[in-house]
Short mmCIF file of C-alpha atoms and ligand atoms in Angstrom, two decimals:
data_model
loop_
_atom_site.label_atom_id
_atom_site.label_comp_id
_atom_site.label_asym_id
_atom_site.label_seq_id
_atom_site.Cartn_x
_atom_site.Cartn_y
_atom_site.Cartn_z
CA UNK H 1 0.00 0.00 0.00
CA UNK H 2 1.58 2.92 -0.86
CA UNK H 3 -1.48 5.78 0.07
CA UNK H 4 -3.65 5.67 2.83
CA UNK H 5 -7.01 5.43 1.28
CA UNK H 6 -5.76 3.36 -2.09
CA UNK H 7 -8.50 1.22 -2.43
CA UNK H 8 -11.50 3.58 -1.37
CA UNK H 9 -13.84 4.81 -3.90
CA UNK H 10 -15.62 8.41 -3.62
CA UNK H 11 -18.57 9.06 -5.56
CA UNK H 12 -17.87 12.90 -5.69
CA UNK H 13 -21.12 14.73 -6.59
CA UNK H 14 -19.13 17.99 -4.47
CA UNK H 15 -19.39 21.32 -6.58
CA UNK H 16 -18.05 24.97 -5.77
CA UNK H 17 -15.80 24.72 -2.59
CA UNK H 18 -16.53 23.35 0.31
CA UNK H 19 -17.68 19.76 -0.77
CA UNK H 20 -14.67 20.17 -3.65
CA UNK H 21 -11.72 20.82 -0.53
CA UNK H 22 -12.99 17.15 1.08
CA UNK H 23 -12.85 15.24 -1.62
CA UNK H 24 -9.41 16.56 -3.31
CA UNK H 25 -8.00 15.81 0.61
CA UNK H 26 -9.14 12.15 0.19
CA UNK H 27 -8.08 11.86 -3.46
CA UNK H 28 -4.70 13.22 -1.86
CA UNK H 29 -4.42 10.49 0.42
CA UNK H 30 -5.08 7.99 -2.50
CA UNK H 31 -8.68 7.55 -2.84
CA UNK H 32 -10.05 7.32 -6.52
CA UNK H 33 -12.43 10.29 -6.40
CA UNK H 34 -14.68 10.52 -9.57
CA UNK H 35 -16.77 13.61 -9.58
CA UNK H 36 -19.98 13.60 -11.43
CA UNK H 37 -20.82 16.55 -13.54
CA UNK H 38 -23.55 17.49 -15.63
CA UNK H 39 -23.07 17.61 -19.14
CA UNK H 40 -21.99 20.10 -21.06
CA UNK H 41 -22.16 22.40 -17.60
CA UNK H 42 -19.81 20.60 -14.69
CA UNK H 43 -19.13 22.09 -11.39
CA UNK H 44 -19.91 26.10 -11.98
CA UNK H 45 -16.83 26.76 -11.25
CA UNK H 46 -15.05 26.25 -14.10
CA UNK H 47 -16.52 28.92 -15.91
CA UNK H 48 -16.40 31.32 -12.62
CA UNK H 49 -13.65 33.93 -12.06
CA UNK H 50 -11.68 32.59 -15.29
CA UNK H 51 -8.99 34.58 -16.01
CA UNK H 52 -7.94 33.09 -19.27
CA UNK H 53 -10.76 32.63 -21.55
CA UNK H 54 -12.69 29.15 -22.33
CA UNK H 55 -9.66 27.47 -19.93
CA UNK H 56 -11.06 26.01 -15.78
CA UNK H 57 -10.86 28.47 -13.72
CA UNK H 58 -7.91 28.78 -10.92
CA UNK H 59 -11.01 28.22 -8.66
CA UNK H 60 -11.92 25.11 -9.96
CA UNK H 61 -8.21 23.54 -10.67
CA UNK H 62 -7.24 24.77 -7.09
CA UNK H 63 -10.11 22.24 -5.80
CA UNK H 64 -10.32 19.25 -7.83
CA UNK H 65 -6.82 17.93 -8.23
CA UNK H 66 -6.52 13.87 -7.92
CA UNK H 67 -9.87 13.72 -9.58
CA UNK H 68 -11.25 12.09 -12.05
CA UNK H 69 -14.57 13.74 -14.40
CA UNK H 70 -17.50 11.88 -15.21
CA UNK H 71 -19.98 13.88 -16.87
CA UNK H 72 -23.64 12.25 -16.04
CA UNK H 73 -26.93 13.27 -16.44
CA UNK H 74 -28.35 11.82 -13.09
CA UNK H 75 -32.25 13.23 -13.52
CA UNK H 76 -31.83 11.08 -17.45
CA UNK H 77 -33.51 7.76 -16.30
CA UNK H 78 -30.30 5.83 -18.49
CA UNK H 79 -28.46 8.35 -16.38
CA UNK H 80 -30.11 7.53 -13.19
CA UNK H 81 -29.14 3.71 -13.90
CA UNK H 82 -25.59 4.40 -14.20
CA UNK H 83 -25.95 5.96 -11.23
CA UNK H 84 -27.29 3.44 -9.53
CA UNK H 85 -24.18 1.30 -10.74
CA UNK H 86 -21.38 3.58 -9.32
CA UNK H 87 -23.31 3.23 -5.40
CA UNK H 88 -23.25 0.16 -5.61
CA UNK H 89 -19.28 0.51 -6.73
CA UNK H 90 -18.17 3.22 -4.49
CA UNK H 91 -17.67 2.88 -0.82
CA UNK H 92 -18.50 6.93 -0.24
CA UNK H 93 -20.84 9.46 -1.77
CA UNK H 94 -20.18 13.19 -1.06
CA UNK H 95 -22.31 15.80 -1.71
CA UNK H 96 -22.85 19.53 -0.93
CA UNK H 97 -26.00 20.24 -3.01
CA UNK H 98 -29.01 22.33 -1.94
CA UNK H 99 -31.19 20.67 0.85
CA UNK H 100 -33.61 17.97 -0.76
CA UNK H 101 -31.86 17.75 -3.96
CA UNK H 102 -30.26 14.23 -3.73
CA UNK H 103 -33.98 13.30 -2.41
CA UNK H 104 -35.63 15.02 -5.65
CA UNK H 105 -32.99 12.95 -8.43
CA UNK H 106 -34.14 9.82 -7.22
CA UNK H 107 -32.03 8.77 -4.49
CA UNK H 108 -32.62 9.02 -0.62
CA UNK H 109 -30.63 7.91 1.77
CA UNK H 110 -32.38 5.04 2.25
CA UNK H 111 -32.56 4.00 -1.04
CA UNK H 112 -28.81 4.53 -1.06
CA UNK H 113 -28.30 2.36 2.14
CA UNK H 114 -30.61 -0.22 0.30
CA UNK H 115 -28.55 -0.78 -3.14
CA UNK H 116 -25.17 -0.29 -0.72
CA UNK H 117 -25.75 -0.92 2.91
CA UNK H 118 -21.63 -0.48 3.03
CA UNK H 119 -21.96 3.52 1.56
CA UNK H 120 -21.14 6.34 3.59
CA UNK H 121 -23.16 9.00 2.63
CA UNK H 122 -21.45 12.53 3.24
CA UNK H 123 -23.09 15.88 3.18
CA UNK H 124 -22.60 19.12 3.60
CA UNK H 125 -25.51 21.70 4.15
CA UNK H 126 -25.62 25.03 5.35
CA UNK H 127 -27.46 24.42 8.48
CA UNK H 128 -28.53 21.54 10.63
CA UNK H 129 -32.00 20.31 11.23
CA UNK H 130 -33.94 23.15 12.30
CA UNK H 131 -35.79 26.80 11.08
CA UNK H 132 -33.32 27.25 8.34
CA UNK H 133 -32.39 23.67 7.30
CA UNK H 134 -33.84 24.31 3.68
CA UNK H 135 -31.93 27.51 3.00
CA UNK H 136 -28.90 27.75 0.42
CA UNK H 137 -25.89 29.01 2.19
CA UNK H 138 -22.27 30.33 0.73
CA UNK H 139 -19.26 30.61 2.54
CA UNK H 140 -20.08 34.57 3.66
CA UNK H 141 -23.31 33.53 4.87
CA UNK H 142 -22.02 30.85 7.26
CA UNK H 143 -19.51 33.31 8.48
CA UNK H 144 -22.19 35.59 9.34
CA UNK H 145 -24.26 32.85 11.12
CA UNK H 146 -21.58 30.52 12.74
CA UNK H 147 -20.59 33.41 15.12
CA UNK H 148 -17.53 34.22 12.70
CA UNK H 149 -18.47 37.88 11.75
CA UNK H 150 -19.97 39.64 14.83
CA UNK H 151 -16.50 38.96 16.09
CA UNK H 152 -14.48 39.70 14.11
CA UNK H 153 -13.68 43.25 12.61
CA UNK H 154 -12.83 46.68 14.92
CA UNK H 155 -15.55 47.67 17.53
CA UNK H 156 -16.71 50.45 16.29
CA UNK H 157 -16.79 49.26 12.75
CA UNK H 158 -18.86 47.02 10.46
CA UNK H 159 -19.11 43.08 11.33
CA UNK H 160 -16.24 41.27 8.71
CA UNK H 161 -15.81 38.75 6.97
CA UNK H 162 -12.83 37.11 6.86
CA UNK H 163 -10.66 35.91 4.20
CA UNK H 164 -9.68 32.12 5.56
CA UNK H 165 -12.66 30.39 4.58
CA UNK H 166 -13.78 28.83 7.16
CA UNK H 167 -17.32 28.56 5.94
CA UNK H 168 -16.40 26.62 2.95
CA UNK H 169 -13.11 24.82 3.03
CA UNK H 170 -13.28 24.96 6.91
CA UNK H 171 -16.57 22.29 6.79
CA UNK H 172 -14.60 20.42 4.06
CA UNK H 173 -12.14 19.72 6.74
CA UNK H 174 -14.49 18.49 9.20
CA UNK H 175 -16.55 16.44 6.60
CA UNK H 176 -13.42 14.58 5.63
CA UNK H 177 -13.04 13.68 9.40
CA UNK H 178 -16.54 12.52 9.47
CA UNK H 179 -15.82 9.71 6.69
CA UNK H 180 -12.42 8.87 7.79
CA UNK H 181 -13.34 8.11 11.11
CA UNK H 182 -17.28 6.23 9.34
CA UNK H 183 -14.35 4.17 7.30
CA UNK H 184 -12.88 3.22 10.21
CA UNK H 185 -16.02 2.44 11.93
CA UNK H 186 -17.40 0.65 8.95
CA UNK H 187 -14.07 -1.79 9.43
CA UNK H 188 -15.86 -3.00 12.42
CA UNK H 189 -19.51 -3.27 11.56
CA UNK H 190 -19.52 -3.55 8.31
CA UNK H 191 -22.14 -0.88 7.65
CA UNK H 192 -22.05 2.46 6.10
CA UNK H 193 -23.55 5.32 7.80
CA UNK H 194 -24.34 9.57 7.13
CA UNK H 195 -21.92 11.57 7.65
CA UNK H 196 -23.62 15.87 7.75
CA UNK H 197 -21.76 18.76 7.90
CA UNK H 198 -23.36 22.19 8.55
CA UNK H 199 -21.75 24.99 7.54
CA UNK H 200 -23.21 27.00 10.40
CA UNK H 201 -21.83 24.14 12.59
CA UNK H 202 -18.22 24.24 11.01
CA UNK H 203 -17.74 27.93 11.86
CA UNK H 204 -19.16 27.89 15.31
CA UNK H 205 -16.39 24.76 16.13
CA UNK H 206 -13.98 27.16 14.80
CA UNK H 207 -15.37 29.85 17.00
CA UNK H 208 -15.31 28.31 20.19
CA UNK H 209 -13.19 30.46 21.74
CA UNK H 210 -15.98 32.91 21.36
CA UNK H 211 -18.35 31.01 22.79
CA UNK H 212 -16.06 30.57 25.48
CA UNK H 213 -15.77 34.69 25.85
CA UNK H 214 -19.29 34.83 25.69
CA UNK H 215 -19.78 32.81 29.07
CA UNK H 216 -16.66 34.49 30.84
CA UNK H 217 -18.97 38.43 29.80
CA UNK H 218 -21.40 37.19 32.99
CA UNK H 219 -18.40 37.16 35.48
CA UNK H 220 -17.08 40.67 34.73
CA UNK H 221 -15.56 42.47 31.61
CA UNK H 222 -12.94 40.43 29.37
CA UNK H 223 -9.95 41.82 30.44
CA UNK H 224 -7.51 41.54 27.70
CA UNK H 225 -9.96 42.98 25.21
CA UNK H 226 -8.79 46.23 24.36
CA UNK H 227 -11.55 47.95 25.25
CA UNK H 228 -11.12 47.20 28.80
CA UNK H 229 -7.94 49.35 29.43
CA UNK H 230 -9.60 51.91 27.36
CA UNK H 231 -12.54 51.80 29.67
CA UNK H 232 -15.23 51.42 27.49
CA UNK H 233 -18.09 48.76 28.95
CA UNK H 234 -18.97 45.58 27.46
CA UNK H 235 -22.36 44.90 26.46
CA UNK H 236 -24.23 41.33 26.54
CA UNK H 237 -22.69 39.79 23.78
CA UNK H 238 -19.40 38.89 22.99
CA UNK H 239 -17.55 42.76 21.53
CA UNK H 240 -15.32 42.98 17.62
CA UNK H 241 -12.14 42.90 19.15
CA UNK H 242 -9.38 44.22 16.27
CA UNK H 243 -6.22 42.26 16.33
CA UNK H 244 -6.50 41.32 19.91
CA UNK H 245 -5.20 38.14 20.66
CA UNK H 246 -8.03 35.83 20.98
CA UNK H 247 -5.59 33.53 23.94
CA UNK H 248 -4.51 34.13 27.20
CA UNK H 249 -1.81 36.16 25.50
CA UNK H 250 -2.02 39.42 25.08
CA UNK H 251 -1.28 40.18 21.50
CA UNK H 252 -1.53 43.17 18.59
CA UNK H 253 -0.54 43.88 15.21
CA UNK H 254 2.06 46.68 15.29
CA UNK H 255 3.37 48.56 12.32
CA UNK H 256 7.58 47.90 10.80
CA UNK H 257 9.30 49.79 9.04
CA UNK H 258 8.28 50.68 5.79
CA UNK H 259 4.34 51.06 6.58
CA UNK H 260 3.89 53.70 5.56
CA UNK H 261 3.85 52.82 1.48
CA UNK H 262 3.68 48.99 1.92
CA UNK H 263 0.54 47.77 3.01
CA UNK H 264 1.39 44.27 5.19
CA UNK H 265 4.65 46.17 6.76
CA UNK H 266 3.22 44.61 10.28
CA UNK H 267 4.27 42.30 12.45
CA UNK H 268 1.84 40.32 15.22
CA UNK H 269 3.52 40.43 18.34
CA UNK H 270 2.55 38.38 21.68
CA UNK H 271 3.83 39.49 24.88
CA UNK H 272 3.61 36.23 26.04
CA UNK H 273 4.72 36.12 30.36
CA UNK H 274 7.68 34.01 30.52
CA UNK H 275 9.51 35.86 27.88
CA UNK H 276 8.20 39.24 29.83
CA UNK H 277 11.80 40.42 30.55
CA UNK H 278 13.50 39.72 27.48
CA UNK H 279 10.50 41.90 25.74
CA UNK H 280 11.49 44.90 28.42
CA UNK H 281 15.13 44.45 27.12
CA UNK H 282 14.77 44.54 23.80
CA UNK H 283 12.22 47.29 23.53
CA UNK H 284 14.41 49.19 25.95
CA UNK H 285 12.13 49.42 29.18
CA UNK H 286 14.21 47.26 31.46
CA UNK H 287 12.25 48.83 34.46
CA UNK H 288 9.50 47.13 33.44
CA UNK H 289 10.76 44.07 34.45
CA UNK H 290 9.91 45.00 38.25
CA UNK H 291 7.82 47.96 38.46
CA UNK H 292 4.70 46.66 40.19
CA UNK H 293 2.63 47.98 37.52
CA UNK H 294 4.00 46.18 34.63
CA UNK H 295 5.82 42.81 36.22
CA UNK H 296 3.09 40.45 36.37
CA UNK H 297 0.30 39.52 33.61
CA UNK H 298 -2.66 41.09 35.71
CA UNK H 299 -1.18 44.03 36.27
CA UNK H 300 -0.14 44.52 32.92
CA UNK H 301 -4.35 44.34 31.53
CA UNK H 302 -5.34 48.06 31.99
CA UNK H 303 -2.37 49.26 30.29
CA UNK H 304 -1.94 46.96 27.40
CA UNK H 305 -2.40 50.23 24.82
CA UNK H 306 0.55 51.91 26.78
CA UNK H 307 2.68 48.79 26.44
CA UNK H 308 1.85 47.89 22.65
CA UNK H 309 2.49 51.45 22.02
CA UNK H 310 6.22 51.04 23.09
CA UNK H 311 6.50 47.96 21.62
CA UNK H 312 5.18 49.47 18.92
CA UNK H 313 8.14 52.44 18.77
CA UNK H 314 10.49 49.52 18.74
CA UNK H 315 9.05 47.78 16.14
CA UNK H 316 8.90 50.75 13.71
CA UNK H 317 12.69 50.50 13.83
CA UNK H 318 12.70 47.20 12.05
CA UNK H 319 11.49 45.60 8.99
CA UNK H 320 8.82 42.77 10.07
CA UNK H 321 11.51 40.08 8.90
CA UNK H 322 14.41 42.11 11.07
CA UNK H 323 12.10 42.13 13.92
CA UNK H 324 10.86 38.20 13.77
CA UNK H 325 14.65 37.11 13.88
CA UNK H 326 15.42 39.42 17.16
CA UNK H 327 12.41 38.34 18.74
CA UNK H 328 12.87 34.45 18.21
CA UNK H 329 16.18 34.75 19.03
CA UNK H 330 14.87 35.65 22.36
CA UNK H 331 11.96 32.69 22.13
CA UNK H 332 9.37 35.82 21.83
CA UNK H 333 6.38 34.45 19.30
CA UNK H 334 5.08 36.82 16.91
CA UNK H 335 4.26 36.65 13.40
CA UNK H 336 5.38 39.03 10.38
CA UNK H 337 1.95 39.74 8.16
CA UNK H 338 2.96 37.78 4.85
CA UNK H 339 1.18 38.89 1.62
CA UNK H 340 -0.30 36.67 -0.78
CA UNK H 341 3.25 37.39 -3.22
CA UNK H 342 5.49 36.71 -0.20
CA UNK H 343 3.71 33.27 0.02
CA UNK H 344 3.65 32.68 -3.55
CA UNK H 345 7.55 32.77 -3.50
CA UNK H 346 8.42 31.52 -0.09
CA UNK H 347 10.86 28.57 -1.38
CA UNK H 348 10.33 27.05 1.91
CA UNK H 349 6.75 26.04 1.20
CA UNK H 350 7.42 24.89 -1.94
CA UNK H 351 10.60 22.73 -0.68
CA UNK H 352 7.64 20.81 1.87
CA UNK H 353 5.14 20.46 -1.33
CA UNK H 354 2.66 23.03 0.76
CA UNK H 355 2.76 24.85 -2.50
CA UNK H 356 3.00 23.08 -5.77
CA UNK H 357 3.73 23.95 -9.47
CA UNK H 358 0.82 21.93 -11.38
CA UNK H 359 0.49 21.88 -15.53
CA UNK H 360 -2.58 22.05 -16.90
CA UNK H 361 -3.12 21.11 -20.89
CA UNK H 362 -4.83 23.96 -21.12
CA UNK H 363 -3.90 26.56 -18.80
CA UNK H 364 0.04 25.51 -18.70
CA UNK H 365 2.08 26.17 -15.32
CA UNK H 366 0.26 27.40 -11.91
CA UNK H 367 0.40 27.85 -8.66
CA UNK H 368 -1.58 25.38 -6.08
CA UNK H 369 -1.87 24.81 -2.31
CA UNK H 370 -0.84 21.18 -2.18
CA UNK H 371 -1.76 19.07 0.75
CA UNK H 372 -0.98 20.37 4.16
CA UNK H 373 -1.25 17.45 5.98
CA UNK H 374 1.90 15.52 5.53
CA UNK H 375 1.81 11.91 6.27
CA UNK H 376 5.44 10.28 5.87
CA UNK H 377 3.68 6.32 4.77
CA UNK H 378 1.35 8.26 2.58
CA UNK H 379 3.24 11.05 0.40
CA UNK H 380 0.94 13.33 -1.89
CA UNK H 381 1.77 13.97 -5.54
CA UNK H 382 -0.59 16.74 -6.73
CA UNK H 383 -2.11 16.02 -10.20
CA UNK H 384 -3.84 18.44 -12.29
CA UNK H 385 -7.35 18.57 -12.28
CA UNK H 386 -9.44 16.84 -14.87
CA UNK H 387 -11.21 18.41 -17.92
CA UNK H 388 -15.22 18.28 -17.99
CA UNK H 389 -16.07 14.46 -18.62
CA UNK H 390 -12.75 13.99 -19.34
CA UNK H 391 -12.30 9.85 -17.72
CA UNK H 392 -16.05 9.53 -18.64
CA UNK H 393 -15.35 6.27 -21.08
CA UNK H 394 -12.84 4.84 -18.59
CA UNK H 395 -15.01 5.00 -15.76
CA UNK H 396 -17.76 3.29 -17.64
CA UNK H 397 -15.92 0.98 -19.32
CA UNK H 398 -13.20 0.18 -16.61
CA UNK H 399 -14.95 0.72 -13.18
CA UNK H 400 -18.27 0.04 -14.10
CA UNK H 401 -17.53 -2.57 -16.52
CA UNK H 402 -20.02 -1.63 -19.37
CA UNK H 403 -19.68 -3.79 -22.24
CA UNK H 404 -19.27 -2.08 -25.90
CA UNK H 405 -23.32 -2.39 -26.86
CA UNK H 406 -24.20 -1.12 -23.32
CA UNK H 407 -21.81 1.80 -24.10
CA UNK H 408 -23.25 2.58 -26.95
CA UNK H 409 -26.62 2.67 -25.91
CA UNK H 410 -25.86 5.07 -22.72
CA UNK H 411 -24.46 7.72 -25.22
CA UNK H 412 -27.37 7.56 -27.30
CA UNK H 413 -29.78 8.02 -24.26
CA UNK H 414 -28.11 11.60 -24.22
CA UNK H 415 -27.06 10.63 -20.70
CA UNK H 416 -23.42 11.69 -21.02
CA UNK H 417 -23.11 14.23 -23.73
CA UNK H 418 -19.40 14.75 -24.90
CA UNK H 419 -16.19 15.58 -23.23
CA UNK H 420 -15.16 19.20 -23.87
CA UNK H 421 -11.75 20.70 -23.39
CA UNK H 422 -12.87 24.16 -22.92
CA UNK H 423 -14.97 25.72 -19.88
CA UNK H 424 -17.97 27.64 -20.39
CA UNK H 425 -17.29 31.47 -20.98
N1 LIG F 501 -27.35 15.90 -13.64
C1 LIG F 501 -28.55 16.49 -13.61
N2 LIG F 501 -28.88 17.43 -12.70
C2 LIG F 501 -27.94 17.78 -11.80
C3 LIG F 501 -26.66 17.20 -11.77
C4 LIG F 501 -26.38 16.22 -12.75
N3 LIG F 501 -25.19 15.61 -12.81
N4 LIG F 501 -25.95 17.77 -10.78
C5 LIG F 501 -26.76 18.67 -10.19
N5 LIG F 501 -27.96 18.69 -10.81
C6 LIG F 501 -29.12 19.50 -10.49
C7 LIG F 501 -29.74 19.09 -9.18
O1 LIG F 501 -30.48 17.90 -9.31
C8 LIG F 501 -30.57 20.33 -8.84
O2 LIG F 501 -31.80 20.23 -9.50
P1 LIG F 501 -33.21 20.47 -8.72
O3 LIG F 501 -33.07 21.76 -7.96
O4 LIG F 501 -34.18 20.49 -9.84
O5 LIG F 501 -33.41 19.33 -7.79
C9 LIG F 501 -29.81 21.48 -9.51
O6 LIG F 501 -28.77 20.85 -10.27
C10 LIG F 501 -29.25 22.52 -8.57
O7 LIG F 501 -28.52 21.96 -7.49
P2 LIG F 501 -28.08 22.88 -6.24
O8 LIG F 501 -29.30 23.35 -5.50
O9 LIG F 501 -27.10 22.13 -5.43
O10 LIG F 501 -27.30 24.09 -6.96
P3 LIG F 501 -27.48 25.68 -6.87
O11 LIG F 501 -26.49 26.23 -7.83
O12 LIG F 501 -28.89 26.11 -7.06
O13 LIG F 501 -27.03 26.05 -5.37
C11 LIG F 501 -25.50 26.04 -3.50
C12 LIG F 501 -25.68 26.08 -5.02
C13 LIG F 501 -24.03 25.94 -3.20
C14 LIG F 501 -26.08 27.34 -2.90
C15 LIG F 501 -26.26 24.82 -2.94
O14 LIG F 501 -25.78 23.68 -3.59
C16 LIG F 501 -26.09 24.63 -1.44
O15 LIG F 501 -26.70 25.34 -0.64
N6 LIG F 501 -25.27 23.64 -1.04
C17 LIG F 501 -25.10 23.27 0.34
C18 LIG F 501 -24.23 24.25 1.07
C19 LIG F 501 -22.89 24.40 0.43
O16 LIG F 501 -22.13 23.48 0.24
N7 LIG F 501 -22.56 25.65 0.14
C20 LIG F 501 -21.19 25.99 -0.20
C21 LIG F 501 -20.97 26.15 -1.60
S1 LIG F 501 -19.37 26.84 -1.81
O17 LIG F 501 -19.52 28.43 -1.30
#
């Protein structure tokens, strides 16, 4: 065995991004993932945000490498029958359509479970049972309702979105946790099972710390929010607090050299207590180190504007990348704000695969996150993604072991229209 999941087949009816991230993670750890798309259309994203005309989008390369493309029209009833053959094939089906949909082609989960008790059926929704279970969610819209966006942004400004998206890719993570561990399970019993995602869900797990600050409010004011030293009262729900640190760290983004004409000329910097004195040294406040009012964390709460401030003088000495190699030489964490180009060249990442040069036939050389979980029994080589029905014969012939009549009569019924080299304009 050389890749974890060799062996395991995904039916991958995932589209856009979030269903798209879980399934390119399991076709990096070596399952065959075929991805279903409608013919003549695919995944919307290849046509979406295309910067080179009639070639897949960066959006939808960046999310389907390791894939094979099917192209299948599932509500044809030839279609529906070669559908019916790859559940009973596959050991997983993932899926991030609108609520009902899978219900409305034809094929309920228990109709699923019945032609493949072994299937794991994997979703992804934008909310859990309840008031808004039937409602069509994006990525911005899960931010706003997981508890992502009311905290995030300054206090006085708008609520804000982020740019991590947690909405989207974030539930992809969690969904491929949800069939790993339903694999595992299934190695037991036997049986497949559902595996559901909510987006709302996703972003709430990944705001717990909120949640956590929203239960501390009813014992007094959170007291290394910023707005504490500045005196302003908390309300009764958790307060936007900037670039505080969100830990039991006190931490701020200060400015570096150079910020005033380049835009991520920042570093964050944590003034984390055990490294308390080597902070006073280097930022020149060696008093500090045993003045009542600044030599213990407590103490140090009300004035944390005064004391980012200085930091903040010192800082402005240094470049971001000058300041990160004083401060770690002194074990003091902090965090130079890299921009997208910095990344995009960092030969670092590319040296551990976390960033990957892919070719494309159509598109030629890019640039692509590769897989950033490393397992050292399981390497992951990042292949391009595949063009719209592009392994459509080869599944059916090779997988799902049509013969040549059968063949023949499936692309009369219309159900798999032709492969196409070019995305939709
Ligand atoms: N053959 C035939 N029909 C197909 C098909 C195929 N291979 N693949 C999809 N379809 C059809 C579906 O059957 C459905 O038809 P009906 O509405 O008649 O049942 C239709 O395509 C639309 O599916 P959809 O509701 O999933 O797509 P949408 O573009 O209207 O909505 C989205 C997109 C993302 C809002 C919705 O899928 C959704 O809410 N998904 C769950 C949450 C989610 O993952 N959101 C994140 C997306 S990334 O930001």
């Amino acid at each position: 065995m050389t890749k974890a999941l060799e062996g395991v087949k995904i039916l991958d009816f995932t589209h856009v991004q979030s269903g798209p991230t879980c399934t390119q993670l399991l076709a990096w750890f070596g399952a065959d993932v075929i991805k279903v798309e409608r013919p003549g259309v695919g995944d919307i994203t290849r046509g979406q945000l295309q910067d080179i005309p009639k070639v897949d989008s960066l959006y939808f390369t960046m999310l389907n490498h390791n894939k094979r493309s099917i192209t299948l029209d599932t509500k044809n009833p030839k279609g529906k029958e070669v559908l019916e053959r790859l559940i009973k094939e596959c050991d997983v089906l993932v899926e991030n359509f609108g609520p009902g949909v899978l219900d409305r082609m034809g094929f309920p989960w228990e109709r699923i479970k019945t032609l493949n008790p072994r299937m794991i059926v994997a979703s992804i929704k934008g909310f859990g049972p309840g008031p808004y279970e039937d409602c069509k969610v994006y990525e911005n819209v899960a931010q706003c309702t997981g508890g992502a966006a009311s905290t995030t942004g300054f206090r006085d400004g708008l609520p804000l979105v982020t740019g991590a998206q947690i909405g989207d890719s974030g539930t992809g993570l969690h969904l491929a946790l949800g069939i790993v561990t339903a694999l595992y399970q299934r190695t037991v019993t036997g049986e497949g099972q559902r595996v559901t995602c909510a987006m709302q869900d996703g972003v709430l797990n990944l705001c717990r710390v909120k949640l956590r600050d929203q239960q501390r409010l009813q014992h007094g004011p959170l007291k290394e929010y910023s707005q504490f030293g500045e005196g302003v009262p908390f309300g009764d729900s958790v307060p936007r607090a900037g670039n505080d640190s969100g830990g039991g760290q006190p931490g701020r983004i200060v400015k570096c050299k150079g910020w005033e004409t380049d835009p991520n000329a920042y570093l964050y910097f944590i003034t984390q207590a055990p490294v308390w004195e080597a902070i006073c040294d280097i930022i020149g406040e060696p008093d500090w180190k045993t003045n009542p009012d600044y030599a213990t964390p407590p103490v140090r709460l009300p004035r944390l504007n005064e004391i980012f401030g200085r930091i903040e003088q010192w800082t402005m000495t240094k470049t971001k990348f000058e300041a990160m190699q004083i401060l770690n030489e002194r074990d003091i964490p902090c965090g130079p704000i890299l921009s997208m180009k910095e990344i995009a060249e960092d030969e670092s990442l590319k040296a551990t695969g976390t960033l990957v040069e892919v070719d494309h036939p159509t598109r030629g050389k890019y640039l692509s996150v590769g897989n950033p979980i490393k397992l050292s029994a399981s390497p992951t080589v990042v292949e391009r993604s595949p063009l719209l029905g592009e392994h459509t014969q080869e599944i059916l012939s090779s997988v799902l072991k049509y013969s040549e009549s059968e063949l023949s009569e499936i692309a009369a019924s219309g159900a798999i229209g032709a492969p196409r080299m070019a995305a939709a304009e």
